[in-house]
Amino acid sequence: MSTPTLWLAAVLPAAALVAGLLGLLLPPAPSHDRASARRTAVALGVAGAAVSLLAALALLVRVDAPVEASTTWIDLGGLRVTLGLRLDGVAVLVATAVAAVALAVQVYSIGYLRRGPHDDVDVDHRYPPYAAQLSLFTAAMLTVVVSGDLIMLLAGWEVMGVCSYLLIAHDRRLPEAPGAAVKAFLVTRVGDVGFLLGIALLGVGAGSFRIADVLAHDYGTGTLTAACLLLLAGVAGKSAQFPLHTWLPDAMAGPTPVSALIHAATMVAAGVYAVARLFPLFERAPAALAVLGVMAAITMLLGAFAATAQDDIKRVLAWSTVSQIGYMTGALAVGAPAAALFHLLTHAAFKALLFLAAGAVIHAVGTTLMSRMGGLRTAMPVTFWCTVVGLGALAGVPSLSGFWSKDGVLAAAEAAALDGAGPSAAWVGWLVWLAGLVGVAVTAWYATRLLLRTFLGTTRTPLLRPHDPPALLRWPVLLLTVPAALLGLAAFAPWFADRLRVPGDDTGEAVELVHLAPNLVLPFLLLLVGAGVAWAGWRRDPAADPARFLGPLRPVFVRAFRLDDVQHTLVVRPVGALARVVRTGDELGVDGLVEGSGRTAVEVGGGLAALHRAALPRAAAGVLAGALLIGLAVALIGVTS
Amino acid sequence: MTGADVLLLALGAVAVGAGALVVATRHLVRAGLWLVVCLGALAGDYLVLTAELVAWVQVLIYVGAVVVLLLFAVMLTRAPIGPSDDLDRPGWAAALVGGGSGLGLAVLLIDAFRWSRVDLPAAGTAERLGEQVFRSWVLPFEVLSVLLLAALVGAIVLSRPDIGRRSADEGGRQ
Amino acid sequence: MRPVIPYVTAALLFGLGVYGVLRRRNAVLVLMAVELMLNAVNLVLVTADTTVKAALPHSGQVFALFVIVLAAAEIGVGLAIVLQLYRLRASVTVDDVPLAEPAPAVTPAERPEGAVR
């Protein structure tokens, strides 16, 4: 790797890291001078994200072939851990997306975490730690993206989890936030255990944790399948796939910019990115890909159906994220990582856009519940049109970015099902394809419902005077609308498609991201069906919720098939009971032993002391009798010997 | 039996008798006076054994100072002049241990010496004793003087009336 | 001179002294009994001076002198203590001297165990 590239690649995560660490180390401001601390925090956060974005753009221009640089960090006698960078087209594209969304979120947060029109009192938003944690998170995600070593990747992975935990619990006024943060952390942790074991298995097998070495090593099928399945556990956790998806809707307790950055565009995509990075290994383990396909199909439908019945606008978007990442993992399962990554990039754009626009609405209306919104189209036209673009991209309206990327996924699934292309079995392709098609219809349904309930119809809170958000909130939304609309067209540019080449694919043939074929029509028809049904239902009664047509299924969908309760019963309660048993054992047994020994010693000592505490008569008698006995003994021994 | 033996026997009997009365009498003041008799008899014993210096030091210090101190203490603790009934506790343990030790030692010593004879040294050992003290035993002598000083200081500190009154006040408050 | 006579005298005096220490309840009488014991020891030392041929001559009598000095020091301090006891308690009965400290007042804040939950 040439030196300027190396420097740029090092600056990429380092800029955000420095901004984060400086922000965390800033002394807490005195309460009367919060403004200057806030200014410093804003400056650090925006600067860190901006420098990282510039580095990413520079790398985007420079890097056209995979490059790598690494240095050995620890050598554990045959097991090498390196510090390294591995840049290829995929990495720089994802890094650019991450840095861009991070910058947008940093700027947006300046306006969002501020006293709003519905705040009665001036609340301390604790901006400095918030901005520092955002920067730290960005640095961790960028480390995961450019890392050339599995251990370094794991380090970034874990720091992301910590920052996610801290940021979800940021707003101390919300009683549900700490529980949501702990739930997010613990559920992803369960996945991370599998991830760590998978990495350990791969590293020990190859004798080195460097990704290039791991990809080049020839593993046995059993080891490889086991390692890939373990890695999938981590993917399921971080990317909120079934069965470890339960944390993502609750994580919406965090501030909306955090939801946009972490839980839509970046962290949840990290699992998909990791699989794509190690895809040559997954290709050789079809069993793991089959499991991934099943997971993806279930998740796609689960997320889509759960999104249809939610009242909270952020929860609709969260379940939508779960479902869309299902599309990405489904594409990976049928052996099309380029399609998965393309969908990842477009999803980052439109989902971040949707979250930030929803944040603008929440900021204006003061609630996240759609049942209290309505008729905002005339009051917030800019937000309305940006949301239209975002939802269109989500549903897959032709020519918007989501249409092209989703079509790529569906085409790959169809090819795997009908033609047997790709490393997985045909049934996996069928599963993913059919689930994907049903998902298109349902996605269109809930996207239309969201638009109708929020922006159209009569307003359900007439006393409010909502308006378009101020410039700091408006501009990031507007700027994100551009890639949400147009990124799909980049698929036609060969240099873009070429960048999404899977590592290790040396065939030299062009990567086809879009397939202009007659079967483009099928998803479009399903889109029209879904949107039409939603619109028709709304027209009957504009004030009512279209979700009422779900009938008895509505409560089931709202609770996401009660999987939260299943998790609670199967995992949380037994672990809680076990913890209580251990605690009681520790307090009674171990502590009891220690304290008991102390108490016993004191009591025995007290007893001996009482014995000693003889009055003079008894003491004198004892001493003299003892002397007599000793004298007798000595005399007798002297006589007998 | 030489004259020395007769004298030793007589004085010994007096000492033992007086000692028995010291530990058995019901009159406090008489106990002190019987102690004088006992110590005097012992001084006589020392004279017979040609230990003149020890005998006269015994009279001066033991009879003259120690017994006087004991009698002072008896008076200062408001001892009754007549007989008192509560001076003793049950005597079986005392008799056992006391009798055992006394008789045991006697048996031991009789067994060791039987009826052997020893020649008494020449009279007038004070000068030779002084030589020994100030030649071979001078260090213990000096240490003893320090000890006496310490005892003196200690006794004064213990006896100061204001310390007593302060402790009495604190004792009362407890 | 038959040394067994003063030796037996000393032994009997020692026994009487032990009997007195264990029998008497008045502190001053106990001290008198202790004096009897010390004198018995003195008699043994002086007699031994005549029967034993020591490396240093007359060491028995020298030790007897030392014992007398020690006895004087001991009686001084001992009686000071007895008089102090009399001042505090108006009685010198050895049996009545209390041995346990008066129980300190236990306030709830001072109980260490179980407080930190």
mmCIF file of C-alpha atoms in Angstrom, chain B residues 40 42-61 120-130, chain C residues 46 49-50 58 60-62 64-65 68:
data_model
loop_
_atom_site.group_PDB
_atom_site.id
_atom_site.type_symbol
_atom_site.label_atom_id
_atom_site.label_comp_id
_atom_site.label_asym_id
_atom_site.label_seq_id
_atom_site.Cartn_x
_atom_site.Cartn_y
_atom_site.Cartn_z
ATOM 1 C CA GLY B 40 12.868 -11.588 114.301
ATOM 2 C CA LEU B 42 14.594 -15.582 111.271
ATOM 3 C CA ALA B 43 17.081 -12.837 111.951
ATOM 4 C CA GLY B 44 18.292 -14.904 114.860
ATOM 5 C CA ASP B 45 18.637 -17.853 112.532
ATOM 6 C CA TYR B 46 20.811 -15.808 110.254
ATOM 7 C CA LEU B 47 23.024 -14.807 113.150
ATOM 8 C CA VAL B 48 23.540 -18.451 114.063
ATOM 9 C CA LEU B 49 24.412 -19.178 110.459
ATOM 10 C CA THR B 50 27.115 -16.473 110.704
ATOM 11 C CA ALA B 51 25.338 -14.197 108.201
ATOM 12 C CA GLU B 52 25.499 -11.073 110.370
ATOM 13 C CA LEU B 53 24.973 -8.474 107.657
ATOM 14 C CA VAL B 54 21.949 -10.263 106.341
ATOM 15 C CA ALA B 55 20.582 -10.582 109.871
ATOM 16 C CA TRP B 56 20.873 -6.908 110.660
ATOM 17 C CA VAL B 57 19.592 -5.875 107.219
ATOM 18 C CA GLN B 58 16.646 -8.174 107.895
ATOM 19 C CA VAL B 59 15.939 -6.426 111.159
ATOM 20 C CA LEU B 60 16.363 -2.971 109.710
ATOM 21 C CA ILE B 61 14.449 -3.369 106.519
ATOM 22 C CA LEU B 120 30.063 -23.196 109.894
ATOM 23 C CA PRO B 121 32.341 -20.624 108.418
ATOM 24 C CA ALA B 122 34.217 -18.201 110.599
ATOM 25 C CA ALA B 123 32.345 -15.264 112.079
ATOM 26 C CA GLY B 124 32.664 -11.728 110.759
ATOM 27 C CA THR B 125 31.676 -12.149 107.158
ATOM 28 C CA ALA B 126 30.454 -8.546 106.650
ATOM 29 C CA GLU B 127 33.742 -7.382 105.219
ATOM 30 C CA ARG B 128 34.006 -10.337 102.888
ATOM 31 C CA LEU B 129 30.381 -9.908 101.863
ATOM 32 C CA GLY B 130 30.995 -6.264 101.045
ATOM 33 C CA VAL C 46 21.578 -18.346 103.502
ATOM 34 C CA ASP C 49 25.601 -20.542 101.382
ATOM 35 C CA THR C 50 27.067 -22.786 104.077
ATOM 36 C CA HIS C 58 29.037 -15.910 99.863
ATOM 37 C CA GLY C 60 23.968 -17.064 98.820
ATOM 38 C CA GLN C 61 24.106 -14.210 101.305
ATOM 39 C CA VAL C 62 24.455 -11.668 98.511
ATOM 40 C CA ALA C 64 19.543 -12.943 100.220
ATOM 41 C CA LEU C 65 20.339 -9.244 100.409
ATOM 42 C CA ILE C 68 15.321 -8.299 100.779
#
